[in-house]
PDB file of C-alpha atoms and ligand atoms in Angstrom:
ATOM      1  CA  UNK A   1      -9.079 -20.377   5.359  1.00 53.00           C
ATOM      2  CA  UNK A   2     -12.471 -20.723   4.312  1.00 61.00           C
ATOM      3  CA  UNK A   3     -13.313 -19.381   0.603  1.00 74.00           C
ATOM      4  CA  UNK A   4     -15.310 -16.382   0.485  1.00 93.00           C
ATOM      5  CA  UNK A   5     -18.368 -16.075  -1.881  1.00 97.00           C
ATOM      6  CA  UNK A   6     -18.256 -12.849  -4.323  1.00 97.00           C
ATOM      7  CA  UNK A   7     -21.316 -10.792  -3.239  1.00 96.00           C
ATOM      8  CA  UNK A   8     -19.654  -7.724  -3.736  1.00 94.00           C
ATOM      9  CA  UNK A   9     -22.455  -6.304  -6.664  1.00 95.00           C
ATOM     10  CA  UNK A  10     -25.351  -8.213  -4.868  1.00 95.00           C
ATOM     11  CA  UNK A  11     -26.922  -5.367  -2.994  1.00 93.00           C
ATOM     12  CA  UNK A  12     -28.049  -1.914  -4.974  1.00 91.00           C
ATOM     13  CA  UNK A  13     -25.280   0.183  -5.593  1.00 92.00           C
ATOM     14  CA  UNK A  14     -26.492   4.271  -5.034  1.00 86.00           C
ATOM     15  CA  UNK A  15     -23.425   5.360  -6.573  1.00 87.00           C
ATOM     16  CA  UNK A  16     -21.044   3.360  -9.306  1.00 87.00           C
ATOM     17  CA  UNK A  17     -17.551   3.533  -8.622  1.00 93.00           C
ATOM     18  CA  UNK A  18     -14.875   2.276 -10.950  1.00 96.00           C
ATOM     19  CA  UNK A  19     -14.019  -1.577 -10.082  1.00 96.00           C
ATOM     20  CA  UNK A  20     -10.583  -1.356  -8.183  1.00 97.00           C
ATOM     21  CA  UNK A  21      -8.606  -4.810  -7.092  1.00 98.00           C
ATOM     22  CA  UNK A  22      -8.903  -3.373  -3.303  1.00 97.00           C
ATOM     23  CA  UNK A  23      -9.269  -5.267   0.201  1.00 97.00           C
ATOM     24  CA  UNK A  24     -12.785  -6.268  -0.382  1.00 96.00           C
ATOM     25  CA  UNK A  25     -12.097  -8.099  -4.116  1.00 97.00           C
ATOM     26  CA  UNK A  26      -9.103  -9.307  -3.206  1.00 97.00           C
ATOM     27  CA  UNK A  27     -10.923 -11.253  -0.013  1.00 97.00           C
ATOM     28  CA  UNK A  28     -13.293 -13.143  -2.515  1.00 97.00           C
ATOM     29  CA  UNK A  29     -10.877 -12.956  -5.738  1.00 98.00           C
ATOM     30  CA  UNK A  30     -10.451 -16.585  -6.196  1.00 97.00           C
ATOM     31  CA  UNK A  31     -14.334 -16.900  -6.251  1.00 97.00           C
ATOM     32  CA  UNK A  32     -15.017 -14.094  -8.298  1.00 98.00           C
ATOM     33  CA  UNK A  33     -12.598 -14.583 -11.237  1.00 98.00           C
ATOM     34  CA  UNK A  34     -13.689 -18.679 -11.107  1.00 98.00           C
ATOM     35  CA  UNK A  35     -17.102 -17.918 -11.596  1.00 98.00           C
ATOM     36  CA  UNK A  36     -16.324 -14.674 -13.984  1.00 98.00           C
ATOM     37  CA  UNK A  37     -14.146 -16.264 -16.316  1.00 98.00           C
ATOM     38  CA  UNK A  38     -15.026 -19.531 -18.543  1.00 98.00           C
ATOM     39  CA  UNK A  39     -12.140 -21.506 -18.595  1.00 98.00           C
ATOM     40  CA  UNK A  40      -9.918 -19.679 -15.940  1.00 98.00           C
ATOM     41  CA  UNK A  41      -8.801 -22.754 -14.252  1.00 98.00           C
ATOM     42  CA  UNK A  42      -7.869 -24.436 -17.199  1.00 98.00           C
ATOM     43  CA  UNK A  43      -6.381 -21.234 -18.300  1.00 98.00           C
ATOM     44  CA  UNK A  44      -3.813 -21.391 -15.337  1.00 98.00           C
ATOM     45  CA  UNK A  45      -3.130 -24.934 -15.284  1.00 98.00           C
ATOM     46  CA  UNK A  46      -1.988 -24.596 -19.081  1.00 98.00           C
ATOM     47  CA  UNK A  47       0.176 -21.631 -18.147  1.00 98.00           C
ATOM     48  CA  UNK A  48       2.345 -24.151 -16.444  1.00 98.00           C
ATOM     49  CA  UNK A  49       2.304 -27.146 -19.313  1.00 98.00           C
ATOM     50  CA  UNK A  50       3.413 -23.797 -21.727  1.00 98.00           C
ATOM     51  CA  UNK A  51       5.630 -22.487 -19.464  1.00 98.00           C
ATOM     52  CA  UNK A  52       7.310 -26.080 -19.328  1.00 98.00           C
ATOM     53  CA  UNK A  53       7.994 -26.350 -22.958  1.00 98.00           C
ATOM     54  CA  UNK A  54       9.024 -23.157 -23.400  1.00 98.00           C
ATOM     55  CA  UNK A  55      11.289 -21.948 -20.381  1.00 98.00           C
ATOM     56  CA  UNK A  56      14.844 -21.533 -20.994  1.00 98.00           C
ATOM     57  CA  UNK A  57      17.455 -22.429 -18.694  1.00 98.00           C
ATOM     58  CA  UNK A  58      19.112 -19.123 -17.082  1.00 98.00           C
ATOM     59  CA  UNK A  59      16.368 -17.111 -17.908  1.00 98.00           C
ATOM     60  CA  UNK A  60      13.265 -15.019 -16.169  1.00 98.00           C
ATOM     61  CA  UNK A  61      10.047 -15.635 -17.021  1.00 98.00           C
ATOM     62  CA  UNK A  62       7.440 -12.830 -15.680  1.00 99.00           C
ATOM     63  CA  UNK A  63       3.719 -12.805 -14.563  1.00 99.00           C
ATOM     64  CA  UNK A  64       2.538  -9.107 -15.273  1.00 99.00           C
ATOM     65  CA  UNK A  65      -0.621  -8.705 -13.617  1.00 98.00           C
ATOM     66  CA  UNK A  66       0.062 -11.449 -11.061  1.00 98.00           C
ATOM     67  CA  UNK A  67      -3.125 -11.058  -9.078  1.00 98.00           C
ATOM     68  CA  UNK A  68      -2.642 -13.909  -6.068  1.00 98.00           C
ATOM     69  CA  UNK A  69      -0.162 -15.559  -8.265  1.00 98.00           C
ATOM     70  CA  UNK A  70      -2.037 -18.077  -9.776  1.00 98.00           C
ATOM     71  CA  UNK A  71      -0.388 -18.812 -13.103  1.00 98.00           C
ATOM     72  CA  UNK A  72       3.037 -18.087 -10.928  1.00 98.00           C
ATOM     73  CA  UNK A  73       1.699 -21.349  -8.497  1.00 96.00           C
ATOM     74  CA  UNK A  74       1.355 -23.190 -12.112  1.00 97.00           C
ATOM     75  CA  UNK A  75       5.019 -22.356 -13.929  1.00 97.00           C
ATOM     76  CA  UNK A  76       6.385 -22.542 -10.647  1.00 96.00           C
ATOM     77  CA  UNK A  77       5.027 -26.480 -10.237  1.00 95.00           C
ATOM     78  CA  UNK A  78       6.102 -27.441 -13.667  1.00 96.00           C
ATOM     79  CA  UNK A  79       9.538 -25.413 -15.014  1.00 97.00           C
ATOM     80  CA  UNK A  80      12.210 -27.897 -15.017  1.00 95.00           C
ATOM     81  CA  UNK A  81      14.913 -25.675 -16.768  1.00 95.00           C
ATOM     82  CA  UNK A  82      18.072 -24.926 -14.270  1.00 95.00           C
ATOM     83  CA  UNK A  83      18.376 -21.182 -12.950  1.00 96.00           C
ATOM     84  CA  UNK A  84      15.250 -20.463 -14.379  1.00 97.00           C
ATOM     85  CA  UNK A  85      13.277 -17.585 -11.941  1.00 97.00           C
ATOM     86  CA  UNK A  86       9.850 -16.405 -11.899  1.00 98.00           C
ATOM     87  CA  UNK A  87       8.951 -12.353 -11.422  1.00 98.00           C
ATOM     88  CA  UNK A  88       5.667 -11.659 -10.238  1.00 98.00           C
ATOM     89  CA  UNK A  89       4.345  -7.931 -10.526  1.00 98.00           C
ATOM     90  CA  UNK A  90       1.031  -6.719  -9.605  1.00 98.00           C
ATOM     91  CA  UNK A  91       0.450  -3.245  -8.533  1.00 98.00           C
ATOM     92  CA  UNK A  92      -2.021  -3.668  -6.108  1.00 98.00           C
ATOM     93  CA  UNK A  93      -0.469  -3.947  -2.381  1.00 98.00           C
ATOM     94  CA  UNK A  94      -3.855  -5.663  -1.071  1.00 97.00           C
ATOM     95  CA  UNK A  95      -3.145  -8.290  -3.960  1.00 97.00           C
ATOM     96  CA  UNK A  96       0.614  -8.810  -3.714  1.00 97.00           C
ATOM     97  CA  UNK A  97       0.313  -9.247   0.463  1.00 97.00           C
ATOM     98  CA  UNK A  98      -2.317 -12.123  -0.230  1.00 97.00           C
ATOM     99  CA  UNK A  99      -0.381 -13.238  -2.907  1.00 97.00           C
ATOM    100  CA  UNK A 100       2.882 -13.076  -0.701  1.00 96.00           C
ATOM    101  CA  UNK A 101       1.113 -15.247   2.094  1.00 95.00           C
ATOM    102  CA  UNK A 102      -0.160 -18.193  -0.614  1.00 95.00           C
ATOM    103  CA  UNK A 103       3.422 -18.381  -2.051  1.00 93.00           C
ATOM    104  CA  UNK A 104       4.735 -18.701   1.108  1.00 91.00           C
ATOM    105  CA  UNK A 105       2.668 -21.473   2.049  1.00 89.00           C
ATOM    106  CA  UNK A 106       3.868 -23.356  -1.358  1.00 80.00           C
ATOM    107  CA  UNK A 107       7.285 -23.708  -0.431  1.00 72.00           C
ATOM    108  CA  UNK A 108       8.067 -27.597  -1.992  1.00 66.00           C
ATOM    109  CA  UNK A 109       8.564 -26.051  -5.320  1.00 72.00           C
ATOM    110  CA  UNK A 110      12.298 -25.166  -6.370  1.00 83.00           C
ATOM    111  CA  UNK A 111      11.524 -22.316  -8.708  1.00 95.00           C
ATOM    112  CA  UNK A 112      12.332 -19.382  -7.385  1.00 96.00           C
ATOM    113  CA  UNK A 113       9.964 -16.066  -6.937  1.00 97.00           C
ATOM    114  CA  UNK A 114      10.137 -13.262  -6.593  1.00 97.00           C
ATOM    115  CA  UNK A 115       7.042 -10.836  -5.897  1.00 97.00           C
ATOM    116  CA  UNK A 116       7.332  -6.843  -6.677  1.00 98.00           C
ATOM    117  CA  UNK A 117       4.591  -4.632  -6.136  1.00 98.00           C
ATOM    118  CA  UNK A 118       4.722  -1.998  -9.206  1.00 98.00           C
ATOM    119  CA  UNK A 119       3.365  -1.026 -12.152  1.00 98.00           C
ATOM    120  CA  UNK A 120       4.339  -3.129 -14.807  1.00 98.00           C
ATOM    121  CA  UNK A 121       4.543  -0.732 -17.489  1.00 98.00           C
ATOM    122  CA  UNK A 122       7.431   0.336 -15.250  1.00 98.00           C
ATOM    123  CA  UNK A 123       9.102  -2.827 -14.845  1.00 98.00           C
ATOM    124  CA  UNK A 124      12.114  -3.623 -16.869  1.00 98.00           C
ATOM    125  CA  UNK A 125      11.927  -6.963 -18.966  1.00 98.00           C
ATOM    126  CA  UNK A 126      14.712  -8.655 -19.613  1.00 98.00           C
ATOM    127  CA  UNK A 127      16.726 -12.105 -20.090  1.00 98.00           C
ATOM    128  CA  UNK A 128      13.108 -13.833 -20.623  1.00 98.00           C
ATOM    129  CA  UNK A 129      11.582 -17.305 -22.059  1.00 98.00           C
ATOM    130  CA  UNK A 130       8.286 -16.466 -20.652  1.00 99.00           C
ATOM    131  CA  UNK A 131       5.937 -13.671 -20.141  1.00 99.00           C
ATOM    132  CA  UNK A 132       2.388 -13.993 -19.156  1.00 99.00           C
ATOM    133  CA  UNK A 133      -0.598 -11.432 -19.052  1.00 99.00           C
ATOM    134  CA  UNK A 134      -3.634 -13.160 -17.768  1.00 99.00           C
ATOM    135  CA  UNK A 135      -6.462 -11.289 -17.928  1.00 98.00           C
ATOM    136  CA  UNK A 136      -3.955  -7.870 -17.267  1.00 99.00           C
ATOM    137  CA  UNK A 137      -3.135  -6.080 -20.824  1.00 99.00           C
ATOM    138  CA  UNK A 138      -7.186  -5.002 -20.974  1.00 98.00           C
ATOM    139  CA  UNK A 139      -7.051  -3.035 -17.937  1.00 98.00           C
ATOM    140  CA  UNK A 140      -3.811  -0.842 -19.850  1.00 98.00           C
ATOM    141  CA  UNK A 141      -5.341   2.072 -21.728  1.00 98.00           C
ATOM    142  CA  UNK A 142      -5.268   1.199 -25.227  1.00 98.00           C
ATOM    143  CA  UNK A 143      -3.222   3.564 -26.483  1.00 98.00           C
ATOM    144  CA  UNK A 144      -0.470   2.487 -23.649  1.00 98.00           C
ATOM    145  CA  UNK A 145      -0.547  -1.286 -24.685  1.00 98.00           C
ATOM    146  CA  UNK A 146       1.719  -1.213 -28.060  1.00 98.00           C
ATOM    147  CA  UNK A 147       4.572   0.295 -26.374  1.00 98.00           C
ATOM    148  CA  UNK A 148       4.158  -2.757 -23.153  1.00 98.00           C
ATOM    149  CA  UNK A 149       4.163  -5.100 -26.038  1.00 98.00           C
ATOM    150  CA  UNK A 150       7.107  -3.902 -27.825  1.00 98.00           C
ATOM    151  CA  UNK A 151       9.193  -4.246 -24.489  1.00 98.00           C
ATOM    152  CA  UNK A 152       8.263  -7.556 -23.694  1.00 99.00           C
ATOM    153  CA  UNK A 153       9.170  -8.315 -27.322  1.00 99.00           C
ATOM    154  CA  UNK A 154      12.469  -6.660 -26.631  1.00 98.00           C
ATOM    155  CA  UNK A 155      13.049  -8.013 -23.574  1.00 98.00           C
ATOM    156  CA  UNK A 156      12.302 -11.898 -24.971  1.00 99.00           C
ATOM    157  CA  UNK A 157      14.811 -14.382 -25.960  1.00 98.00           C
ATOM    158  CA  UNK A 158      14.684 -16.195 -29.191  1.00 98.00           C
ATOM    159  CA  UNK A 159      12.158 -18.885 -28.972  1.00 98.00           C
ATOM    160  CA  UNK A 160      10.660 -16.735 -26.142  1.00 98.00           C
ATOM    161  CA  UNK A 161       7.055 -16.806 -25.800  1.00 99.00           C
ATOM    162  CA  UNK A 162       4.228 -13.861 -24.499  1.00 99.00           C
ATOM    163  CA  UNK A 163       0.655 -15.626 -23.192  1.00 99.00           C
ATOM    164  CA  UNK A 164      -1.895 -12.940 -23.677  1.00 99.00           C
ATOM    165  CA  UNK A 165      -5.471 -14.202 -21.969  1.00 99.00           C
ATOM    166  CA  UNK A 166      -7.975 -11.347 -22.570  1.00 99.00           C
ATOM    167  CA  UNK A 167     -11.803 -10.604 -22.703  1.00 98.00           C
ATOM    168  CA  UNK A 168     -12.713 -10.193 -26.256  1.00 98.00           C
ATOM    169  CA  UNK A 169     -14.719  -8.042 -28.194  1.00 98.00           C
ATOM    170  CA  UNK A 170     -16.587  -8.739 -31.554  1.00 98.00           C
ATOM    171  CA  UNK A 171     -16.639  -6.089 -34.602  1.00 98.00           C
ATOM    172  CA  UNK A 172     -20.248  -7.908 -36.328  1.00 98.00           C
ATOM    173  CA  UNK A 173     -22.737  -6.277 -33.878  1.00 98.00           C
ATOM    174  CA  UNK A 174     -24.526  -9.985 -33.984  1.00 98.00           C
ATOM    175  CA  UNK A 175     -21.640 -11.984 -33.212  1.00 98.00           C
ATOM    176  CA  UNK A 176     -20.643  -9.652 -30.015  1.00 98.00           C
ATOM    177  CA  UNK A 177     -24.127  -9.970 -28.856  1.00 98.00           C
ATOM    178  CA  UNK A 178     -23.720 -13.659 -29.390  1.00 98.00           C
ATOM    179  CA  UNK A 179     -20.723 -14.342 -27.211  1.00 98.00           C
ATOM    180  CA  UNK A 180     -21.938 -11.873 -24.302  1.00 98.00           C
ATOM    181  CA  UNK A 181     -25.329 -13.209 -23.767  1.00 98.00           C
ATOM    182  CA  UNK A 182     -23.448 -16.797 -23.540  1.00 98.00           C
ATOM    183  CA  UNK A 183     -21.016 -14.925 -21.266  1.00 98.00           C
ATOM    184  CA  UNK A 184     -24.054 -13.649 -18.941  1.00 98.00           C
ATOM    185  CA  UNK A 185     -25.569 -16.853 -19.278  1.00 98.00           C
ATOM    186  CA  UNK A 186     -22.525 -18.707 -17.620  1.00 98.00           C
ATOM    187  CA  UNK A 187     -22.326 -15.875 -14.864  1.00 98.00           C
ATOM    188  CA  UNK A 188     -26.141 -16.704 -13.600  1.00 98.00           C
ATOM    189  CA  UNK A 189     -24.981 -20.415 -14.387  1.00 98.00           C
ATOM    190  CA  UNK A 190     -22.967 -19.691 -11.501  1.00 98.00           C
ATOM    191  CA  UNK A 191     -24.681 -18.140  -9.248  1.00 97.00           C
ATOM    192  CA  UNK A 192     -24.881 -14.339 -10.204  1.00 98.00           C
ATOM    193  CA  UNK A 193     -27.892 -12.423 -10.261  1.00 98.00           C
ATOM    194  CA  UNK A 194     -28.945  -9.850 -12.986  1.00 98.00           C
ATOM    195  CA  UNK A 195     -27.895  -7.131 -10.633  1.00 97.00           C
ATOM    196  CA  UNK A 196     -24.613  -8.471 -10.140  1.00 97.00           C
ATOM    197  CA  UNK A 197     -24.170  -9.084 -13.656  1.00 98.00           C
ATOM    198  CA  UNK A 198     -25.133  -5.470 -14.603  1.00 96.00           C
ATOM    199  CA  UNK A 199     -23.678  -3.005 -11.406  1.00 97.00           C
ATOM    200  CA  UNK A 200     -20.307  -5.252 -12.232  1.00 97.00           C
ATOM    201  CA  UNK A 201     -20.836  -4.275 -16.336  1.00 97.00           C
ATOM    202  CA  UNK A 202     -21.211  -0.965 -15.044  1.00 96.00           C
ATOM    203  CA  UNK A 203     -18.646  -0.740 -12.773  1.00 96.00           C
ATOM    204  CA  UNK A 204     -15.863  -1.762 -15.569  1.00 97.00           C
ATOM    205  CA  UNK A 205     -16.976  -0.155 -18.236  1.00 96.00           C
ATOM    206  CA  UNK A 206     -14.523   2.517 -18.167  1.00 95.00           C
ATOM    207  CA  UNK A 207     -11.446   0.713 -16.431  1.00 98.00           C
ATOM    208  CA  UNK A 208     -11.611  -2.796 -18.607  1.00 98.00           C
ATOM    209  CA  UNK A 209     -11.225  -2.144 -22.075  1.00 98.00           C
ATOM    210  CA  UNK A 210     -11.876  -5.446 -24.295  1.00 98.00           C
ATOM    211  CA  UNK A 211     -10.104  -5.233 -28.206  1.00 98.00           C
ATOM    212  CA  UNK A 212     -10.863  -7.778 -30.748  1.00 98.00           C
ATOM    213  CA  UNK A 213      -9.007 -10.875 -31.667  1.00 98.00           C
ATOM    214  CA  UNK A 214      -7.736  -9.058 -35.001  1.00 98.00           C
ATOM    215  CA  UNK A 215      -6.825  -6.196 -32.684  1.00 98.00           C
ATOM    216  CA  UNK A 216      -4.423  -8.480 -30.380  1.00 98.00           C
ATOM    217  CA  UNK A 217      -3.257 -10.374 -33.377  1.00 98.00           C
ATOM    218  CA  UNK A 218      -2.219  -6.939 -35.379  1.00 98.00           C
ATOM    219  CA  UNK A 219      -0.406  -5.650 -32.310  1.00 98.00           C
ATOM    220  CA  UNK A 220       1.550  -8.330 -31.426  1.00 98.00           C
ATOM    221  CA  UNK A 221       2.872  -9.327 -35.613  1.00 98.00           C
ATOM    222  CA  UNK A 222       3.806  -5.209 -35.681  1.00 98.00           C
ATOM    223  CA  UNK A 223       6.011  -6.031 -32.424  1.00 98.00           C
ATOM    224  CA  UNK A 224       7.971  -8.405 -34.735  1.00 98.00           C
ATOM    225  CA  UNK A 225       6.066 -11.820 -32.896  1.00 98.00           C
ATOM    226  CA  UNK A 226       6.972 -14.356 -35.623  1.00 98.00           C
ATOM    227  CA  UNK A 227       3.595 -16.297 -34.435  1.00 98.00           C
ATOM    228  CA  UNK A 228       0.619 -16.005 -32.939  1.00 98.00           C
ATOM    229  CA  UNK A 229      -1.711 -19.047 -32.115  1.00 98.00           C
ATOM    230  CA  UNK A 230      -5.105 -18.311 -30.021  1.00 98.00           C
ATOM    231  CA  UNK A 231      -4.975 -21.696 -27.664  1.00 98.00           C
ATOM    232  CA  UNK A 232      -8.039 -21.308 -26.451  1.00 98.00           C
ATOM    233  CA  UNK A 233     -11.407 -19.297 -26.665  1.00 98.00           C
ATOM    234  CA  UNK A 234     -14.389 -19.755 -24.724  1.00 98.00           C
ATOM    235  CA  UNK A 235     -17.685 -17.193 -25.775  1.00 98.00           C
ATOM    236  CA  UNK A 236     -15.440 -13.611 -25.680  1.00 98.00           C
ATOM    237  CA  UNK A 237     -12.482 -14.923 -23.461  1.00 98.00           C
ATOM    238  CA  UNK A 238      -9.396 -16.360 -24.983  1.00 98.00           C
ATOM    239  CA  UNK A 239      -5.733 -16.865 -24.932  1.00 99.00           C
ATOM    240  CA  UNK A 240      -3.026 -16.232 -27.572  1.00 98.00           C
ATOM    241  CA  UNK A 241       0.459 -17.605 -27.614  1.00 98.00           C
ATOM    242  CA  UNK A 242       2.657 -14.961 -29.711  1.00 99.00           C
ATOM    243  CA  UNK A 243       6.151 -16.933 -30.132  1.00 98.00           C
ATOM    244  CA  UNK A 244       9.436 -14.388 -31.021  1.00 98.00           C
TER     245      UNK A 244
HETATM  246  C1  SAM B 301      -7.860  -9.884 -13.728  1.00 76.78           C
HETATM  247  S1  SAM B 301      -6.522  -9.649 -12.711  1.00 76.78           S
HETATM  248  C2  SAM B 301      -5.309 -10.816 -13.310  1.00 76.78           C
HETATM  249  C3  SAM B 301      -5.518 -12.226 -12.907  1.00 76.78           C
HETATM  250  C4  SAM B 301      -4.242 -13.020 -12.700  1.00 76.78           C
HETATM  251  N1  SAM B 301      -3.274 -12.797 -13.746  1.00 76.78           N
HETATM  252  C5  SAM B 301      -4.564 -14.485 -12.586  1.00 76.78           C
HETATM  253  O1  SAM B 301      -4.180 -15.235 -13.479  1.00 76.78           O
HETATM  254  O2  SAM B 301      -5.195 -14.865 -11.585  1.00 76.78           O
HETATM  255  C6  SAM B 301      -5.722  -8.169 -13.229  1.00 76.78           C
HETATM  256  C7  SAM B 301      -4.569  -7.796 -12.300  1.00 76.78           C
HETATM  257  O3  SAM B 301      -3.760  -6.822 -12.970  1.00 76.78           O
HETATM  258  C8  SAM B 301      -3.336  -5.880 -12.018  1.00 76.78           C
HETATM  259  N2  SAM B 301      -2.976  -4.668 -12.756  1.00 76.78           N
HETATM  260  C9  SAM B 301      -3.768  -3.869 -13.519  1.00 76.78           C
HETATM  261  N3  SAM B 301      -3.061  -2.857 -14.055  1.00 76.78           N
HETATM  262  C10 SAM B 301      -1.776  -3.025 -13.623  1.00 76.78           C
HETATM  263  C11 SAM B 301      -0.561  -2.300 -13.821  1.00 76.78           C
HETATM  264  N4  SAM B 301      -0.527  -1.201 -14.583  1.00 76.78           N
HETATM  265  N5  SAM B 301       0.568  -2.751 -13.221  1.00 76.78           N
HETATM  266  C12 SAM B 301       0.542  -3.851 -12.429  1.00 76.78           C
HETATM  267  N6  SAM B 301      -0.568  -4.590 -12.216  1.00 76.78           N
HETATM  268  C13 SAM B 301      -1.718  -4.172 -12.800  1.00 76.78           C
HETATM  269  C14 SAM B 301      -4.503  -5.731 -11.053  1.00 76.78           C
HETATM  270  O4  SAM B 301      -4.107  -5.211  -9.797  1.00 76.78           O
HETATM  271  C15 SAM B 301      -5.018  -7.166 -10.985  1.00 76.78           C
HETATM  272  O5  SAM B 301      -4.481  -7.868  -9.886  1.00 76.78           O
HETATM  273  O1  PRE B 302     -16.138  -9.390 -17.761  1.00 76.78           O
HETATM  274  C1  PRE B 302     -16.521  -9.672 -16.661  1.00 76.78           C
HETATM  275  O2  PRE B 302     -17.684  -9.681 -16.345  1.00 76.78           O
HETATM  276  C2  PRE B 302     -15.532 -10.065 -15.665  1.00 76.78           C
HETATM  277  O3  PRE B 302     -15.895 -10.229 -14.549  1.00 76.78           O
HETATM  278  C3  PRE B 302     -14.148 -10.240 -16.132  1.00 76.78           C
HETATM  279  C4  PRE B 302     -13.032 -10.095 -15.135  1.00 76.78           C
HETATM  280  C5  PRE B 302     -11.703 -10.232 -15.923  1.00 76.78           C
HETATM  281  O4  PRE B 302     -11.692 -10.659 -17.063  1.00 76.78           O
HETATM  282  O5  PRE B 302     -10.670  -9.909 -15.338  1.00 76.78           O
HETATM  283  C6  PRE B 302     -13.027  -8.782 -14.496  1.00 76.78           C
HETATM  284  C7  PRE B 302     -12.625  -8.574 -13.228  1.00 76.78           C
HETATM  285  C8  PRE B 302     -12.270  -9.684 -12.313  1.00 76.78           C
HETATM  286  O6  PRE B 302     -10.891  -9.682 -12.193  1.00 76.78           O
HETATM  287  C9  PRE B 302     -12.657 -11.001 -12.844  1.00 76.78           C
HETATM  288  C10 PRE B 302     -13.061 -11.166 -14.134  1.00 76.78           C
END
């Protein structure tokens, strides 16, 4: 299949509607988040080098938020643990039948997966080495995201790890203004107009919520995480490893 360009913000909006993960952004998602995200594809390759070390044999490790299953392609490539399964949830059918279609086509890996359509604040957690959130947790409302932390902390093994990738907002006025130019920057350094860059700010603002580092760190230490290490960071996007 040939990969489709993201053009969905290039033409004058007359009316702003919430951003949804529907037909049309699924269609160009690959593109979208690439070019949206510094750092995404490094991001999902060290999902799998993560989920490597820290997969237990016997146990399920789950990709909440699964999109087209990208960090599930990754763990699925590298877990070497026996018995070891992968759950997949995304709630968005147009997502999960994509995502369906690309797993299907990467059948050499042994791993097994297993792809649920669902909301995952629904979705029981259990038996697990690894969870991930990629870029999912900020589109929870806030006050809905301790209790989604506390069961994946219950639902995590020993030794178990969560790997929470989020946009990231700054308290210091300055230092948030800092990191989101640099963010805009990289969007037109890709390709996206101003237009694009703004209708798309617009059309997010009330369904992607962005909490500060402190914020994620807080949350996840009054879960009972024993650790949290931010792995990577890139102007306000970054990734935390909280170990139980
Ligand atoms: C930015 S995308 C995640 C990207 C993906 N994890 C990756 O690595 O490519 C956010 C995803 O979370 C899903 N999502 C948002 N809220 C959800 C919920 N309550 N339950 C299940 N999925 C949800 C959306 O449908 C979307 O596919
Ligand atoms: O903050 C932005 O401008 C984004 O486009 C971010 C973001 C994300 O972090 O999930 C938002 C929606 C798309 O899924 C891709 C990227």
């Amino acid at each position: 299949m040939i990969k489709k360009t993201d053009a969905i913000y290039a033409a004058p909006l007359q009316e702003m509607i919430d951003f949804k993960f529907d037909e049309r952004v699924v269609a160009v998602f690959p593109d979208m988040i690439q070019r949206s995200v510094p750092g995404y594809g490094m991001i999902i390759s060290n999902i799998g080098i993560l989920a490597a070390k820290y997969a237990q044999a016997g146990s399920h490790c789950y990709d909440l938020g699964c999109s087209l299953g990208a960090a599930t392609l990754s763990m699925r490539q590298r877990i070497k643990e026996p018995e070891c399964d992968i759950i997949a949830v995304d709630n968005s059918p147009a997502m999960l039948e994509r995502g369906r279609e690309l797993l299907a086509r990467d059948a050499a890996a042994a791993v097994p997966v297993t792809m649920i359509c669902a909301d995952i604040q629904e979705v029981p957690i259990e038996n697990a080495s690894v969870v991930v959130l990629n870029f999912t947790l900020q589109f929870i409302p806030p006050a809905q995201r301790p209790e989604l932390i506390e069961r994946i902390y219950a639902g995590l093994r020993p030794g178990g790890i969560l790997i929470l990738s989020e946009k990231i907002a700054f308290s210091e006025p300055a230092r948030q203004h800092f990191h989101q130019e640099l963010h805009h920057d990289f969007k037109r350094a890709n390709g996206y107009s101003d237009l694009e860059i703004s209708q798309k700010r617009s059309a997010l603002e009330n369904v992607m919520i962005p909490e500060t580092l402190a914020c994620h760190q807080e949350r996840l230490k009054s879960a009972g995480f024993s650790s949290v290490e931010v792995w990577f960071q890139c102007f306000n996007f970054a990734s935390m490893v909280a170990i139980k």
